[in-house]
Amino acid sequence: MPLTPAPRDPREALVHPAHADRLRADLELGLDRLIGRLAGVRAATPGTTSAGARALARRIAGTDLDRPGVDLATALDELDELWLRDAVWFHEPGYAAHLNCPVVAPAVLAELMVALVNPSIDTVDQSMGATFVEQRLIAWTAGRLGFDADHADGVFTPGGTTSNLHGLHLARDEARERTGAPLERMRVIASVDAHMSVDRAARLLGLPADAVLAVPVDHRRRMDPGALARCLDAVRATGLVPMAVVATAGTTDHGAIDPLPRIAAIAAEHRAWLHVDAAYGGGLLLSTTHRHRLEGIEHADSVTVDFHKTFFQPVACSALVVRTAASLRHVAWHADYLNPADAGGADELPGDQVAKSLQTTRRFDPLKLWLSLRVLGADTLGAYVDRIVDLAAASYRRLADEPHLELRTEPELTTLLLRYTAPGLDDAALDDLVPRIRAALAAEGRAVVAATRVEGRRWLKLTLLNPLAEIEDVVAIGRAIVTAGHALAPSAAEVEVA
Ligand SMILES: *Cc1c(COP(=O)(O)O)cnc(C)c1O
């Protein structure tokens, strides 16, 4: 008979000083497994196929969650099978798909601390200290943006999608207050490459389906300011209200940075709220060599920064920062049980954040950025950003020389668009190869790359966010694309017959 673990008092599972030894033992067991797993990782994935994914989904769906608990070691064994064995690892140079970053160690420790203490940073009475850490980090970010830190404000959010919604919420209510115009007449102007969350936010905010106007971009996918000015003229001429202009500092598909100074001047001329979506490009705030690429961002009314992209923080960690603190009044909401509107007086604790946020209970996500800055310093994170920006530029030059690869344009941030080419294959055949090459690389586990469409053509996309990657790693991905392309491309004979 196998030994069954002694039933333990279920109350011991609750974090408590009396159970500290038990907690330490559990954490050590988990840590051993986790570090053991990490130490054995040799590739971004062990190989991902759709059949494998379906089988895994079935196994997880079949787990009986009502069965009495297994011991921790068994549960961790199971988790290794169900999750970690197939996990995608972002520190591996073969991972170059989406905007996922490797994370810094102090941030990982901060995550554990946050989970153990478990404060909610909506009101100070439940998060003493934590709230002030959030406020300090918002002021710091505002300073980096070039805002007057005494007048700026903001809150942490779970991601750029929420930050963009929050910024546009403020823009909407500002426009409504100023013009009295109904929602049907409000328009948001962004480039054709703006993040999809801008459209989604407009719909959630009650704007009509055609409220987001897409301004064309130049050959490097940056918003065309002349076209923006014409768009705003047309909006005003037809009696519509330019509620907001959204500039993107680092587009998701190209890493393009819209020309912020010119856009800011045009938005100001039309009294439109300027929201800058720097979810991707925000890391440049830390760079000593590339910070100038964000010049003009200081004119924004609101800015989205995703720390979980180019600040090397674990998900979730983002912020919405506003140039004028008072603009946050538009989302203020009061509840008698939390932050009554008639609160006040000398005994009141200073600094509740709940009225500034779209959330109520809010995780202490700022702590990971805090510990990262305190231990590593902003310059270290900035040097990582420099490294990946320089890596992308150098990779572009190297890959552009490879036969059978076509690159789209020089990267502005860390995104490269490329495709396999071969003589005798037309555009349709080459387009058809893009998803097949991508799937072949993922199945082998050699490289994880993304794909997108530009002007109707398909491209493979490399997003380079790994400061540990070397140029040879990126060249290897390029060569793997060529190898897969050769294997999958119809032969010259087949092309002839077709
Ligand atoms: C990633 C991204 C977003 C969305 O951010 P999430 O953190 O994924 O919600 C918004 N805008 C841009 C430009 C992005 O790259």
mmCIF file of N, CA, C and O in Angstrom, residues 147-200:
data_model
loop_
_atom_site.group_PDB
_atom_site.id
_atom_site.type_symbol
_atom_site.label_atom_id
_atom_site.label_comp_id
_atom_site.label_asym_id
_atom_site.label_seq_id
_atom_site.Cartn_x
_atom_site.Cartn_y
_atom_site.Cartn_z
ATOM 1 N N PHE A 147 6.235 65.567 -18.157
ATOM 2 C CA PHE A 147 5.117 66.267 -17.520
ATOM 3 C C PHE A 147 5.638 66.965 -16.270
ATOM 4 O O PHE A 147 6.649 66.568 -15.706
ATOM 5 N N ASP A 148 4.894 67.974 -15.837
ATOM 6 C CA ASP A 148 5.168 68.613 -14.562
ATOM 7 C C ASP A 148 4.616 67.664 -13.486
ATOM 8 O O ASP A 148 3.395 67.504 -13.362
ATOM 9 N N ALA A 149 5.527 67.036 -12.743
ATOM 10 C CA ALA A 149 5.110 65.966 -11.822
ATOM 11 C C ALA A 149 4.147 66.480 -10.749
ATOM 12 O O ALA A 149 3.377 65.706 -10.194
ATOM 13 N N ASP A 150 4.161 67.794 -10.482
ATOM 14 C CA ASP A 150 3.242 68.328 -9.471
ATOM 15 C C ASP A 150 1.806 68.388 -9.975
ATOM 16 O O ASP A 150 0.866 68.413 -9.190
ATOM 17 N N HIS A 151 1.652 68.455 -11.277
ATOM 18 C CA HIS A 151 0.299 68.567 -11.832
ATOM 19 C C HIS A 151 -0.183 67.280 -12.482
ATOM 20 O O HIS A 151 -1.358 67.124 -12.742
ATOM 21 N N ALA A 152 0.745 66.381 -12.751
ATOM 22 C CA ALA A 152 0.375 65.131 -13.428
ATOM 23 C C ALA A 152 -0.184 64.137 -12.421
ATOM 24 O O ALA A 152 -0.078 64.321 -11.212
ATOM 25 N N ASP A 153 -0.782 63.099 -12.945
ATOM 26 C CA ASP A 153 -1.290 62.032 -12.082
ATOM 27 C C ASP A 153 -1.538 60.803 -12.948
ATOM 28 O O ASP A 153 -1.212 60.806 -14.153
ATOM 29 N N GLY A 154 -2.135 59.789 -12.357
ATOM 30 C CA GLY A 154 -2.431 58.587 -13.124
ATOM 31 C C GLY A 154 -2.630 57.406 -12.202
ATOM 32 O O GLY A 154 -2.605 57.551 -10.976
ATOM 33 N N VAL A 155 -2.835 56.253 -12.799
ATOM 34 C CA VAL A 155 -2.985 55.012 -12.023
ATOM 35 C C VAL A 155 -2.397 53.847 -12.804
ATOM 36 O O VAL A 155 -2.329 53.877 -14.039
ATOM 37 N N PHE A 156 -2.024 52.822 -12.082
ATOM 38 C CA PHE A 156 -1.638 51.565 -12.716
ATOM 39 C C PHE A 156 -2.903 50.854 -13.188
ATOM 40 O O PHE A 156 -3.958 50.976 -12.571
ATOM 41 N N THR A 157 -2.755 50.129 -14.279
ATOM 42 C CA THR A 157 -3.863 49.346 -14.847
ATOM 43 C C THR A 157 -3.314 47.973 -15.224
ATOM 44 O O THR A 157 -2.104 47.769 -15.227
ATOM 45 N N PRO A 158 -4.218 47.050 -15.557
ATOM 46 C CA PRO A 158 -3.722 45.716 -15.918
ATOM 47 C C PRO A 158 -3.152 45.617 -17.325
ATOM 48 O O PRO A 158 -2.666 44.561 -17.704
ATOM 49 N N GLY A 159 -3.235 46.661 -18.139
ATOM 50 C CA GLY A 159 -2.673 46.536 -19.481
ATOM 51 C C GLY A 159 -2.989 47.741 -20.346
ATOM 52 O O GLY A 159 -3.776 48.620 -19.971
ATOM 53 N N GLY A 160 -2.372 47.760 -21.503
ATOM 54 C CA GLY A 160 -2.556 48.872 -22.423
ATOM 55 C C GLY A 160 -3.999 49.011 -22.896
ATOM 56 O O GLY A 160 -4.468 50.120 -23.162
ATOM 57 N N THR A 161 -4.687 47.895 -23.002
ATOM 58 C CA THR A 161 -6.084 47.940 -23.431
ATOM 59 C C THR A 161 -6.904 48.773 -22.447
ATOM 60 O O THR A 161 -7.675 49.656 -22.847
ATOM 61 N N THR A 162 -6.711 48.516 -21.158
ATOM 62 C CA THR A 162 -7.429 49.274 -20.127
ATOM 63 C C THR A 162 -6.924 50.715 -20.068
ATOM 64 O O THR A 162 -7.714 51.654 -19.900
ATOM 65 N N SER A 163 -5.621 50.896 -20.195
ATOM 66 C CA SER A 163 -5.071 52.256 -20.145
ATOM 67 C C SER A 163 -5.653 53.099 -21.289
ATOM 68 O O SER A 163 -6.006 54.272 -21.102
ATOM 69 N N ASN A 164 -5.741 52.503 -22.481
ATOM 70 C CA ASN A 164 -6.307 53.247 -23.609
ATOM 71 C C ASN A 164 -7.783 53.574 -23.369
ATOM 72 O O ASN A 164 -8.237 54.684 -23.657
ATOM 73 N N LEU A 165 -8.527 52.608 -22.837
ATOM 74 C CA LEU A 165 -9.944 52.854 -22.521
ATOM 75 C C LEU A 165 -10.064 54.001 -21.522
ATOM 76 O O LEU A 165 -10.887 54.904 -21.675
ATOM 77 N N HIS A 166 -9.195 53.971 -20.527
ATOM 78 C CA HIS A 166 -9.228 54.993 -19.486
ATOM 79 C C HIS A 166 -8.933 56.382 -20.082
ATOM 80 O O HIS A 166 -9.652 57.355 -19.827
ATOM 81 N N GLY A 167 -7.889 56.455 -20.891
ATOM 82 C CA GLY A 167 -7.526 57.735 -21.510
ATOM 83 C C GLY A 167 -8.655 58.275 -22.379
ATOM 84 O O GLY A 167 -8.978 59.473 -22.340
ATOM 85 N N LEU A 168 -9.269 57.396 -23.155
ATOM 86 C CA LEU A 168 -10.342 57.857 -24.049
ATOM 87 C C LEU A 168 -11.614 58.187 -23.269
ATOM 88 O O LEU A 168 -12.402 59.038 -23.683
ATOM 89 N N HIS A 169 -11.798 57.536 -22.133
ATOM 90 C CA HIS A 169 -12.916 57.869 -21.246
ATOM 91 C C HIS A 169 -12.778 59.330 -20.799
ATOM 92 O O HIS A 169 -13.739 60.117 -20.853
ATOM 93 N N LEU A 170 -11.593 59.701 -20.384
ATOM 94 C CA LEU A 170 -11.355 61.084 -19.953
ATOM 95 C C LEU A 170 -11.580 62.038 -21.124
ATOM 96 O O LEU A 170 -12.190 63.102 -20.968
ATOM 97 N N ALA A 171 -11.081 61.639 -22.302
ATOM 98 C CA ALA A 171 -11.228 62.496 -23.495
ATOM 99 C C ALA A 171 -12.706 62.713 -23.809
ATOM 100 O O ALA A 171 -13.133 63.828 -24.120
ATOM 101 N N ARG A 172 -13.472 61.634 -23.723
ATOM 102 C CA ARG A 172 -14.905 61.736 -24.047
ATOM 103 C C ARG A 172 -15.599 62.716 -23.111
ATOM 104 O O ARG A 172 -16.342 63.600 -23.537
ATOM 105 N N ASP A 173 -15.325 62.563 -21.796
ATOM 106 C CA ASP A 173 -16.059 63.387 -20.840
ATOM 107 C C ASP A 173 -15.573 64.832 -20.863
ATOM 108 O O ASP A 173 -16.343 65.757 -20.599
ATOM 109 N N GLU A 174 -14.321 65.003 -21.211
ATOM 110 C CA GLU A 174 -13.794 66.362 -21.376
ATOM 111 C C GLU A 174 -14.509 67.026 -22.563
ATOM 112 O O GLU A 174 -14.959 68.173 -22.469
ATOM 113 N N ALA A 175 -14.616 66.306 -23.670
ATOM 114 C CA ALA A 175 -15.269 66.857 -24.864
ATOM 115 C C ALA A 175 -16.748 67.122 -24.592
ATOM 116 O O ALA A 175 -17.312 68.127 -25.028
ATOM 117 N N ARG A 176 -17.382 66.204 -23.845
ATOM 118 C CA ARG A 176 -18.801 66.376 -23.545
ATOM 119 C C ARG A 176 -19.017 67.608 -22.677
ATOM 120 O O ARG A 176 -19.919 68.408 -22.916
ATOM 121 N N GLU A 177 -18.134 67.760 -21.687
ATOM 122 C CA GLU A 177 -18.252 68.904 -20.777
ATOM 123 C C GLU A 177 -18.048 70.221 -21.536
ATOM 124 O O GLU A 177 -18.735 71.201 -21.308
ATOM 125 N N ARG A 178 -17.085 70.200 -22.451
ATOM 126 C CA ARG A 178 -16.711 71.439 -23.141
ATOM 127 C C ARG A 178 -17.682 71.805 -24.255
ATOM 128 O O ARG A 178 -17.994 72.979 -24.462
ATOM 129 N N THR A 179 -18.170 70.795 -24.990
ATOM 130 C CA THR A 179 -18.981 71.102 -26.175
ATOM 131 C C THR A 179 -20.457 70.773 -25.996
ATOM 132 O O THR A 179 -21.280 71.267 -26.756
ATOM 133 N N GLY A 180 -20.783 69.906 -25.052
ATOM 134 C CA GLY A 180 -22.170 69.483 -24.897
ATOM 135 C C GLY A 180 -22.659 68.611 -26.043
ATOM 136 O O GLY A 180 -23.846 68.298 -26.133
ATOM 137 N N ALA A 181 -21.755 68.194 -26.913
ATOM 138 C CA ALA A 181 -22.158 67.413 -28.091
ATOM 139 C C ALA A 181 -22.589 65.998 -27.682
ATOM 140 O O ALA A 181 -22.048 65.435 -26.737
ATOM 141 N N PRO A 182 -23.578 65.431 -28.389
ATOM 142 C CA PRO A 182 -23.978 64.046 -28.109
ATOM 143 C C PRO A 182 -22.915 63.071 -28.614
ATOM 144 O O PRO A 182 -22.099 63.415 -29.479
ATOM 145 N N LEU A 183 -22.951 61.854 -28.088
ATOM 146 C CA LEU A 183 -21.936 60.857 -28.437
ATOM 147 C C LEU A 183 -21.908 60.551 -29.932
ATOM 148 O O LEU A 183 -20.853 60.241 -30.484
ATOM 149 N N GLU A 184 -23.056 60.633 -30.582
ATOM 150 C CA GLU A 184 -23.092 60.311 -32.026
ATOM 151 C C GLU A 184 -22.170 61.228 -32.825
ATOM 152 O O GLU A 184 -21.745 60.876 -33.927
ATOM 153 N N ARG A 185 -21.896 62.409 -32.272
ATOM 154 C CA ARG A 185 -21.084 63.353 -33.061
ATOM 155 C C ARG A 185 -19.602 63.308 -32.691
ATOM 156 O O ARG A 185 -18.796 64.033 -33.260
ATOM 157 N N MET A 186 -19.254 62.468 -31.753
ATOM 158 C CA MET A 186 -17.848 62.402 -31.324
ATOM 159 C C MET A 186 -17.030 61.531 -32.280
ATOM 160 O O MET A 186 -17.487 60.468 -32.704
ATOM 161 N N ARG A 187 -15.828 61.972 -32.574
ATOM 162 C CA ARG A 187 -14.936 61.190 -33.428
ATOM 163 C C ARG A 187 -13.557 61.066 -32.766
ATOM 164 O O ARG A 187 -13.082 62.006 -32.120
ATOM 165 N N VAL A 188 -12.947 59.911 -32.972
ATOM 166 C CA VAL A 188 -11.586 59.653 -32.501
ATOM 167 C C VAL A 188 -10.738 59.464 -33.750
ATOM 168 O O VAL A 188 -11.138 58.725 -34.663
ATOM 169 N N ILE A 189 -9.604 60.123 -33.795
ATOM 170 C CA ILE A 189 -8.777 60.036 -34.995
ATOM 171 C C ILE A 189 -7.457 59.359 -34.630
ATOM 172 O O ILE A 189 -6.742 59.815 -33.726
ATOM 173 N N ALA A 190 -7.176 58.265 -35.310
ATOM 174 C CA ALA A 190 -5.950 57.496 -35.048
ATOM 175 C C ALA A 190 -5.411 57.019 -36.391
ATOM 176 O O ALA A 190 -6.095 57.122 -37.409
ATOM 177 N N SER A 191 -4.204 56.477 -36.400
ATOM 178 C CA SER A 191 -3.684 55.989 -37.677
ATOM 179 C C SER A 191 -4.291 54.624 -37.989
ATOM 180 O O SER A 191 -4.852 53.957 -37.113
ATOM 181 N N VAL A 192 -4.172 54.199 -39.232
ATOM 182 C CA VAL A 192 -4.690 52.884 -39.627
ATOM 183 C C VAL A 192 -4.025 51.768 -38.820
ATOM 184 O O VAL A 192 -4.587 50.681 -38.701
ATOM 185 N N ASP A 193 -2.841 52.031 -38.256
ATOM 186 C CA ASP A 193 -2.122 51.000 -37.516
ATOM 187 C C ASP A 193 -2.319 51.089 -36.006
ATOM 188 O O ASP A 193 -1.652 50.372 -35.256
ATOM 189 N N ALA A 194 -3.228 51.955 -35.552
ATOM 190 C CA ALA A 194 -3.459 52.063 -34.101
ATOM 191 C C ALA A 194 -3.936 50.718 -33.565
ATOM 192 O O ALA A 194 -4.496 49.899 -34.298
ATOM 193 N N HIS A 195 -3.710 50.487 -32.281
ATOM 194 C CA HIS A 195 -4.085 49.211 -31.670
ATOM 195 C C HIS A 195 -5.604 49.024 -31.670
ATOM 196 O O HIS A 195 -6.347 49.980 -31.530
ATOM 197 N N MET A 196 -6.029 47.785 -31.827
ATOM 198 C CA MET A 196 -7.455 47.498 -31.890
ATOM 199 C C MET A 196 -8.210 47.944 -30.640
ATOM 200 O O MET A 196 -9.422 48.165 -30.694
ATOM 201 N N SER A 197 -7.487 48.108 -29.525
ATOM 202 C CA SER A 197 -8.166 48.519 -28.289
ATOM 203 C C SER A 197 -8.731 49.934 -28.399
ATOM 204 O O SER A 197 -9.604 50.310 -27.608
ATOM 205 N N VAL A 198 -8.248 50.725 -29.353
ATOM 206 C CA VAL A 198 -8.798 52.070 -29.547
ATOM 207 C C VAL A 198 -10.234 51.958 -30.084
ATOM 208 O O VAL A 198 -11.155 52.610 -29.580
ATOM 209 N N ASP A 199 -10.428 51.095 -31.063
ATOM 210 C CA ASP A 199 -11.782 50.869 -31.594
ATOM 211 C C ASP A 199 -12.697 50.299 -30.521
ATOM 212 O O ASP A 199 -13.841 50.716 -30.360
ATOM 213 N N ARG A 200 -12.155 49.338 -29.805
ATOM 214 C CA ARG A 200 -12.952 48.689 -28.763
ATOM 215 C C ARG A 200 -13.368 49.706 -27.704
ATOM 216 O O ARG A 200 -14.520 49.709 -27.255
#
